[in-house]
Each structure stands twice: as structure tokens, then as C-alpha cells.
CSV table of C-alpha atoms and ligand atoms in Angstrom, one decimal:
chain,number,residue,atom,x,y,z
A,21,UNK,CA,32.8,16.3,8.2
A,22,UNK,CA,29.9,15.5,5.6
A,23,UNK,CA,27.7,12.7,6.6
A,24,UNK,CA,27.9,10.4,3.5
A,25,UNK,CA,24.6,9.0,2.6
A,26,UNK,CA,23.5,5.6,0.7
A,27,UNK,CA,24.0,6.4,-3.3
A,28,UNK,CA,27.1,8.7,-2.4
A,29,UNK,CA,30.9,7.8,-2.1
A,30,UNK,CA,34.0,9.8,-1.5
A,31,UNK,CA,36.6,9.0,-3.9
A,32,UNK,CA,39.7,11.1,-2.5
A,33,UNK,CA,38.4,14.7,-2.1
A,34,UNK,CA,35.6,14.1,-4.6
A,35,UNK,CA,31.9,13.4,-3.9
A,36,UNK,CA,30.2,11.2,-6.6
A,37,UNK,CA,26.6,10.4,-6.8
A,38,UNK,CA,25.6,7.1,-8.4
A,39,UNK,CA,22.1,6.8,-10.0
A,40,UNK,CA,21.3,2.9,-10.6
A,41,UNK,CA,19.1,2.9,-13.3
A,42,UNK,CA,19.1,-1.0,-13.5
A,43,UNK,CA,21.6,-3.9,-12.8
A,44,UNK,CA,23.5,-2.9,-16.0
A,45,UNK,CA,23.3,0.8,-16.1
A,46,UNK,CA,24.6,3.1,-13.6
A,47,UNK,CA,25.3,7.1,-13.9
A,48,UNK,CA,28.1,8.7,-11.9
A,49,UNK,CA,27.6,12.5,-11.2
A,50,UNK,CA,30.3,14.6,-9.3
A,51,UNK,CA,29.0,16.4,-6.7
A,52,UNK,CA,30.0,19.9,-5.0
A,53,UNK,CA,27.8,19.8,-2.2
A,54,UNK,CA,25.1,17.8,-0.3
A,55,UNK,CA,22.6,20.7,0.1
A,56,UNK,CA,19.7,18.6,2.0
A,57,UNK,CA,19.2,15.0,2.9
A,58,UNK,CA,16.4,13.7,5.0
A,59,UNK,CA,14.0,10.8,5.2
A,60,UNK,CA,10.2,11.8,4.9
A,61,UNK,CA,7.7,9.0,5.9
A,62,UNK,CA,7.7,8.0,2.4
A,63,UNK,CA,11.1,8.4,0.9
A,64,UNK,CA,14.6,9.7,1.2
A,65,UNK,CA,15.1,13.2,-0.4
A,66,UNK,CA,18.4,15.0,-1.4
A,67,UNK,CA,19.2,18.2,-3.1
A,68,UNK,CA,22.6,17.7,-4.3
A,69,UNK,CA,24.9,20.6,-6.2
A,70,UNK,CA,26.3,18.6,-8.8
A,71,UNK,CA,29.2,19.9,-11.1
A,72,UNK,CA,27.5,19.7,-14.6
A,73,UNK,CA,23.7,19.6,-13.8
A,74,UNK,CA,23.5,22.1,-11.0
A,75,UNK,CA,21.3,21.3,-8.2
A,76,UNK,CA,19.4,18.4,-8.5
A,77,UNK,CA,16.3,16.5,-6.7
A,78,UNK,CA,16.7,12.9,-6.0
A,79,UNK,CA,14.3,10.8,-4.4
A,80,UNK,CA,15.2,7.3,-3.2
A,81,UNK,CA,18.4,7.4,-5.3
A,82,UNK,CA,16.3,8.6,-8.6
A,83,UNK,CA,17.1,12.2,-10.2
A,84,UNK,CA,13.7,13.9,-10.7
A,85,UNK,CA,14.9,17.1,-12.0
A,86,UNK,CA,18.0,19.4,-12.4
A,87,UNK,CA,18.3,23.0,-12.6
A,88,UNK,CA,20.3,22.7,-15.7
A,89,UNK,CA,17.4,20.7,-17.8
A,90,UNK,CA,14.2,20.7,-15.6
A,91,UNK,CA,12.6,23.4,-17.8
A,92,UNK,CA,12.6,21.1,-20.8
A,93,UNK,CA,10.4,18.5,-19.0
A,94,UNK,CA,8.5,20.6,-17.1
A,95,UNK,CA,7.3,23.0,-20.1
A,96,UNK,CA,6.7,19.9,-22.1
A,97,UNK,CA,4.5,18.4,-19.4
A,98,UNK,CA,2.6,21.8,-19.1
A,99,UNK,CA,2.3,23.6,-22.2
A,100,UNK,CA,1.5,20.8,-25.1
A,101,UNK,CA,-1.8,20.0,-23.1
A,102,UNK,CA,-2.6,23.4,-22.4
A,103,UNK,CA,-2.0,24.7,-25.8
A,104,UNK,CA,-4.1,21.8,-27.0
A,105,UNK,CA,-7.3,22.4,-25.0
A,106,UNK,CA,-8.8,25.9,-26.3
A,107,UNK,CA,-9.9,27.1,-22.8
A,108,UNK,CA,-8.6,25.1,-20.0
A,109,UNK,CA,-10.1,26.7,-16.8
A,110,UNK,CA,-9.6,23.9,-14.1
A,111,UNK,CA,-6.3,22.0,-14.0
A,112,UNK,CA,-5.3,19.3,-12.0
A,113,UNK,CA,-1.4,18.2,-11.6
A,114,UNK,CA,-0.7,14.7,-9.8
A,115,UNK,CA,2.5,14.6,-8.5
A,116,UNK,CA,4.9,17.0,-9.7
A,117,UNK,CA,6.6,17.9,-6.0
A,118,UNK,CA,9.5,20.0,-7.3
A,119,UNK,CA,6.7,22.4,-8.5
A,120,UNK,CA,8.0,23.1,-12.1
A,121,UNK,CA,4.8,22.0,-13.7
A,122,UNK,CA,2.7,24.3,-11.4
A,123,UNK,CA,5.1,27.3,-12.3
A,124,UNK,CA,4.5,26.6,-16.1
A,125,UNK,CA,0.7,25.9,-15.7
A,126,UNK,CA,0.7,29.6,-13.8
A,127,UNK,CA,1.6,31.1,-16.8
A,128,UNK,CA,-1.8,30.8,-18.1
A,129,UNK,CA,-3.9,33.9,-16.8
A,130,UNK,CA,-7.1,32.4,-18.1
A,131,UNK,CA,-6.9,29.3,-15.7
A,132,UNK,CA,-8.9,29.6,-12.7
A,133,UNK,CA,-8.1,26.8,-10.6
A,134,UNK,CA,-4.6,24.9,-10.5
A,135,UNK,CA,-5.1,21.7,-7.9
A,136,UNK,CA,-1.9,20.2,-7.4
A,137,UNK,CA,-2.1,16.7,-5.6
A,138,UNK,CA,1.3,15.4,-4.1
A,139,UNK,CA,1.7,12.5,-2.1
A,140,UNK,CA,5.0,14.1,-0.1
A,141,UNK,CA,4.7,17.5,1.5
A,142,UNK,CA,8.2,17.6,2.5
A,143,UNK,CA,9.4,17.2,-1.4
A,144,UNK,CA,7.4,20.5,-2.1
A,145,UNK,CA,8.8,22.3,1.0
A,146,UNK,CA,12.4,21.2,0.1
A,147,UNK,CA,12.1,22.3,-3.3
A,148,UNK,CA,10.9,25.8,-2.5
A,149,UNK,CA,13.5,26.1,0.1
A,150,UNK,CA,16.6,24.7,-2.2
A,151,UNK,CA,15.4,24.1,-5.7
A,152,UNK,CA,14.1,27.6,-6.7
A,153,UNK,CA,15.5,27.1,-10.0
A,154,UNK,CA,12.9,24.6,-10.8
A,155,UNK,CA,10.1,25.5,-8.4
A,156,UNK,CA,10.2,29.3,-8.8
A,157,UNK,CA,8.6,31.5,-5.8
A,158,UNK,CA,5.0,29.7,-6.7
A,159,UNK,CA,3.4,32.3,-4.9
A,160,UNK,CA,0.1,32.3,-7.3
A,161,UNK,CA,-2.8,32.1,-5.0
A,162,UNK,CA,-4.6,29.9,-7.7
A,163,UNK,CA,-2.1,27.3,-6.8
A,164,UNK,CA,-4.3,25.0,-4.3
A,165,UNK,CA,-1.6,22.3,-2.7
A,166,UNK,CA,-3.3,19.0,-1.6
A,167,UNK,CA,-1.0,16.5,0.2
A,168,UNK,CA,-2.4,13.4,-0.6
A,169,UNK,CA,-2.1,10.2,-2.8
A,170,UNK,CA,-3.2,11.2,-6.2
A,171,UNK,CA,-5.1,7.8,-6.7
A,172,UNK,CA,-7.2,8.4,-3.5
A,173,UNK,CA,-7.9,12.1,-4.5
A,174,UNK,CA,-9.2,10.9,-7.7
A,175,UNK,CA,-11.6,8.6,-6.3
A,176,UNK,CA,-13.5,11.4,-4.5
A,177,UNK,CA,-16.4,13.3,-5.9
A,178,UNK,CA,-16.2,17.0,-6.2
A,179,UNK,CA,-18.6,19.5,-7.5
A,180,UNK,CA,-16.3,20.6,-10.5
A,181,UNK,CA,-14.4,18.7,-13.1
A,182,UNK,CA,-11.1,19.2,-14.7
A,183,UNK,CA,-10.2,20.5,-18.5
A,184,UNK,CA,-6.6,19.5,-18.1
A,185,UNK,CA,-4.9,16.8,-15.9
A,186,UNK,CA,-1.2,16.6,-15.8
A,187,UNK,CA,0.4,13.4,-14.4
A,188,UNK,CA,4.0,14.4,-13.4
A,189,UNK,CA,4.7,11.4,-11.3
A,190,UNK,CA,8.1,9.8,-10.6
A,191,UNK,CA,9.0,6.2,-12.1
A,192,UNK,CA,6.8,3.4,-11.4
A,193,UNK,CA,8.2,2.4,-8.0
A,194,UNK,CA,6.8,2.7,-4.6
A,195,UNK,CA,4.1,5.2,-4.1
A,196,UNK,CA,4.1,5.8,-8.1
A,197,UNK,CA,3.2,2.2,-8.9
A,198,UNK,CA,-0.5,2.9,-9.0
A,199,UNK,CA,-0.1,6.1,-10.9
A,200,UNK,CA,0.5,3.7,-14.1
A,201,UNK,CA,-2.3,1.4,-13.7
A,202,UNK,CA,-5.6,1.2,-15.7
A,203,UNK,CA,-7.8,1.7,-12.6
A,204,UNK,CA,-6.1,5.1,-12.1
A,205,UNK,CA,-6.8,6.4,-15.6
A,206,UNK,CA,-10.4,5.4,-15.5
A,207,UNK,CA,-10.4,7.8,-12.5
A,208,UNK,CA,-8.5,10.3,-14.4
A,209,UNK,CA,-11.2,9.9,-17.1
A,210,UNK,CA,-14.1,10.4,-14.7
A,211,UNK,CA,-12.5,13.6,-13.5
A,212,UNK,CA,-12.3,15.2,-17.0
A,213,UNK,CA,-14.9,17.3,-18.3
A,214,UNK,CA,-16.6,16.1,-21.6
A,215,UNK,CA,-13.9,18.0,-24.1
A,216,UNK,CA,-11.0,17.1,-21.2
A,217,UNK,CA,-7.7,16.0,-21.6
A,218,UNK,CA,-4.9,14.4,-19.6
A,219,UNK,CA,-1.1,13.8,-20.2
A,220,UNK,CA,1.5,11.7,-18.2
A,221,UNK,CA,4.9,11.2,-18.8
A,222,UNK,CA,5.4,7.9,-20.3
A,223,UNK,CA,9.5,7.2,-19.7
A,224,UNK,CA,12.2,6.4,-22.1
A,225,UNK,CA,11.3,4.4,-25.4
A,226,UNK,CA,14.6,3.0,-25.5
A,227,UNK,CA,14.9,1.6,-21.7
A,228,UNK,CA,11.1,1.4,-20.4
A,229,UNK,CA,9.3,0.7,-23.6
A,230,UNK,CA,7.1,-1.8,-21.8
A,231,UNK,CA,5.9,1.1,-19.4
A,232,UNK,CA,5.3,3.3,-22.4
A,233,UNK,CA,3.4,0.5,-24.3
A,234,UNK,CA,1.2,-0.1,-21.4
A,235,UNK,CA,0.5,3.4,-20.7
A,236,UNK,CA,-0.4,3.7,-24.5
A,237,UNK,CA,-2.7,0.8,-24.3
A,238,UNK,CA,-4.4,1.9,-21.1
A,239,UNK,CA,-5.1,5.2,-22.4
A,240,UNK,CA,-6.2,3.8,-25.9
A,241,UNK,CA,-8.7,1.4,-24.2
A,242,UNK,CA,-10.3,4.8,-22.4
A,243,UNK,CA,-9.8,7.7,-24.7
A,244,UNK,CA,-11.0,8.3,-28.2
A,245,UNK,CA,-7.7,10.0,-28.9
A,246,UNK,CA,-4.3,9.1,-28.0
A,247,UNK,CA,-1.3,11.3,-28.7
A,248,UNK,CA,2.2,10.7,-27.9
A,249,UNK,CA,5.1,13.4,-28.1
A,250,UNK,CA,8.7,13.4,-27.2
A,251,UNK,CA,11.4,15.7,-25.9
A,252,UNK,CA,15.2,15.1,-25.4
A,253,UNK,CA,16.1,15.6,-21.3
A,254,UNK,CA,19.7,14.8,-20.6
A,255,UNK,CA,19.1,14.2,-17.1
A,256,UNK,CA,16.8,11.1,-17.8
A,257,UNK,CA,18.9,7.9,-18.7
A,258,UNK,CA,18.8,7.6,-22.6
A,259,UNK,CA,17.7,11.3,-23.0
A,260,UNK,CA,14.8,10.4,-25.1
A,261,UNK,CA,11.8,11.0,-23.5
A,262,UNK,CA,7.9,10.5,-24.0
A,263,UNK,CA,4.6,12.0,-23.0
A,264,UNK,CA,1.3,10.5,-23.9
A,265,UNK,CA,-2.0,12.3,-24.0
A,266,UNK,CA,-5.5,11.0,-23.8
A,267,UNK,CA,-8.2,13.3,-25.0
A,268,UNK,CA,-12.0,13.0,-25.1
A,269,UNK,CA,-11.9,15.7,-27.9
A,270,UNK,CA,-9.0,18.1,-28.9
A,271,UNK,CA,-5.9,16.8,-30.3
A,272,UNK,CA,-4.9,19.4,-32.3
A,273,UNK,CA,-2.2,21.9,-30.9
A,274,UNK,CA,-2.5,25.5,-31.6
A,275,UNK,CA,1.0,26.7,-31.9
A,276,UNK,CA,-0.1,30.0,-33.3
A,277,UNK,CA,-1.5,30.9,-30.1
A,278,UNK,CA,1.6,30.3,-28.1
A,279,UNK,CA,2.7,33.4,-26.4
A,280,UNK,CA,4.4,32.0,-23.1
A,281,UNK,CA,7.9,33.0,-21.8
A,282,UNK,CA,9.7,29.6,-22.2
A,283,UNK,CA,13.3,28.2,-22.6
A,284,UNK,CA,12.6,25.1,-24.8
A,285,UNK,CA,8.9,25.4,-25.9
A,286,UNK,CA,8.2,27.4,-28.8
A,287,UNK,CA,6.0,27.4,-31.9
A,288,UNK,CA,8.2,24.8,-33.9
A,289,UNK,CA,8.5,22.6,-30.8
A,290,UNK,CA,4.8,22.5,-30.3
A,291,UNK,CA,4.5,21.8,-34.3
A,292,UNK,CA,7.4,19.4,-34.4
A,293,UNK,CA,7.3,17.4,-30.8
A,294,UNK,CA,4.2,15.0,-32.2
A,295,UNK,CA,6.5,13.4,-34.7
A,296,UNK,CA,7.4,9.9,-33.7
A,297,UNK,CA,10.3,8.0,-34.8
A,298,UNK,CA,9.5,4.6,-36.9
A,299,UNK,CA,10.8,2.4,-34.1
A,300,UNK,CA,8.2,3.6,-31.3
A,301,UNK,CA,5.3,3.8,-34.2
A,302,UNK,CA,6.2,-0.1,-34.5
A,303,UNK,CA,6.4,-0.9,-30.6
A,304,UNK,CA,2.9,1.0,-30.4
A,305,UNK,CA,1.2,-0.6,-33.4
A,306,UNK,CA,0.5,2.8,-34.8
A,307,UNK,CA,1.2,2.4,-38.5
B,12,SAM,N1,9.7,15.0,-13.4
B,12,SAM,C1,10.0,13.9,-12.5
B,12,SAM,C2,10.2,12.5,-13.4
B,12,SAM,O1,10.3,12.3,-14.4
B,12,SAM,O2,11.2,11.9,-12.7
B,12,SAM,C3,9.0,13.6,-11.8
B,12,SAM,C4,8.7,15.0,-10.7
B,12,SAM,S1,8.1,14.9,-9.4
B,12,SAM,C5,9.1,15.1,-8.2
B,12,SAM,C6,7.5,13.3,-8.9
B,12,SAM,C7,6.5,13.5,-7.6
B,12,SAM,O3,5.4,12.4,-7.5
B,12,SAM,C8,7.4,13.3,-6.4
B,12,SAM,O4,7.4,14.3,-5.8
B,12,SAM,C9,6.6,12.1,-5.6
B,12,SAM,O5,6.6,12.4,-4.4
B,12,SAM,C10,5.1,12.4,-6.3
B,12,SAM,N2,4.4,11.0,-6.1
B,12,SAM,C11,4.6,9.8,-6.4
B,12,SAM,N3,3.6,8.9,-6.0
B,12,SAM,C12,2.6,9.8,-5.7
B,12,SAM,C13,1.2,9.3,-5.7
B,12,SAM,N4,0.6,8.3,-5.5
B,12,SAM,N5,0.3,10.6,-5.5
B,12,SAM,C14,0.7,11.8,-5.5
B,12,SAM,N6,2.2,12.0,-5.7
B,12,SAM,C15,3.0,11.0,-5.9
């Protein structure tokens, strides 16, 4: 007997998961199987096996990543900053509980340290156990898991700074709200070396343009260089997805240097992903 959770419905013999994006937009996915469903101390965690997207990680009813297209997002959030910084040694990931970003970062043998600060240890354990398509095995000894709120972690002083910081956060609800505030970005700035850079996912330019604009403005008030790039991720409502990079020095990617084994990113994508549609340029006052 299947235990039906919030967000799941049975219609005849079929199980459907509904992602409520907002009042007037709901997305329904037909589910083959509920692989995992538990509450952690912070959020409800589900791994669902869906017909069209394969296994998916769902936190508090919001899809985070799927076996079908998780690589697009994870490659974009990891390789674009790592290709832009000429010699990253210390990398910090904040969030990223599905481990997909860490898996991509670990492809760089020149990186010495990969600190991953995730607030919810249970998300990492569940993804390692039930979502290997996204997490990989992540046995790389350079990945140092730290289970703590990212906003607290960046307040502490360490005897080293980072070259690249990747903010792979969930949407701005619950514990992730503070990851979208100016105060947090100021702390990231302070944790970066003098030629360091950071990137964060900056949401849909169509459905969450206000969040995207706020991130861009915050980063512009701190960093001399701010660049936005884009990818299409079918799992995320609207498909269109933005990433915003704040940099102290480097801004030009080095596509010719790119030599990693990837499914989405290649030299052409690295060159073209910074092309910004006109409506976004207007929203961001870029012209
Ligand atoms: N790619 C995904 C997306 O765009 O929806 C996000 C991936 S990842 C699963 C997001 C992670 O951020 C979650 O595992 C969540 O627990 C973590 N998170 C949320 N707030 C956090 C915080 N304040 N500090 C550290 N991690 C946080």
C-alpha cells in the first residue's frame, strides 16, 4: 500500500506529483514510484521516479534536480566560473545537496580544496543513496562536506580564502531566503581572494524576474564585474534559467582551454551562454 504524501495524488492506478510554482501555475508529473519520502529537521525530502524525467529530488514540493536534465544546471553552475578563473585552487559550494555541482567541480585536478556547505545532511545522504545519476559516487577526498547554514559559515574567519564560490541554493523560501540577501553576498565577497569570483543561480527571467534583478543589483553594488549567463533547463518552470557571476578581476571565459567530459557544456556553449536576450538587458538596465 503506497503512503500518499502531500503533493501526491492517486488518479485510478496512476500517481501524480503536483509542483505548485505559484497560485496560477501548477505542473503535474506522472510518477512510477515513490523511492523515498521523509521529513528532515528542515524540510520534506522526496525522491520520486517519474515517467518522463526519471528520478527527481523534491524538497518541500519543489523539484530541485532530475536524472533527465540535472547535468545541464550542474555543469553550467560549475564549469563556467571554473573556466573563467584561470587557476582556481580553493572552491566553496554553498547548498548543492544533490552533489551534482561538487561532482562537476571534482573534474578539475588542479583544484586542491572543495568545501561544500549544505544545511541539510539528510539531503546529501538521500541523494548519494537514491540519486546516483546526479550525485555520482563523490568519493573524491578533496570534497569536504560541512553541514551548516551557509550564511553562518561565511561569517567565520578561516586562514584561507576561496578562488571560486558557487551558490547552488534552492529557491528563496525557508532556509534559503538569506542566501539571496545583500548581507550574504558581502560575506561571500570577503571570503574571496583578491582575484576571486562567485556565481549563483538567479532564477527564471520570465517568472521570477524580480529575484533575478535583485541579485544582479546586489552583486553590482559589490563587484567591479558582474556577468549573467543562461541555459535552458526543462525541469525548471519556464525552462529559461539564469546564472549571475560577480568577479573581482576575471570576466572572460577561456573556451579553448575547456577539456572536461560533459554532456551539455562545450566550447561553443561557453562562448554563447553570455548572450543575453534584449528583454533581460532592459530588465537589468544593461544597455
Ligand atoms: N539546483 C537546485 C535548484 O535550482 O533548485 C538546487 C540544488 S540543491 C538541492 C539546493 C540545496 O540548498 C538544498 O539541498 C538545501 O538544503 C540547501 N540550502 C538551502 N538553504 C541553505 C542554507 N542557508 N545554507 C546551506 N544550504 C542551504
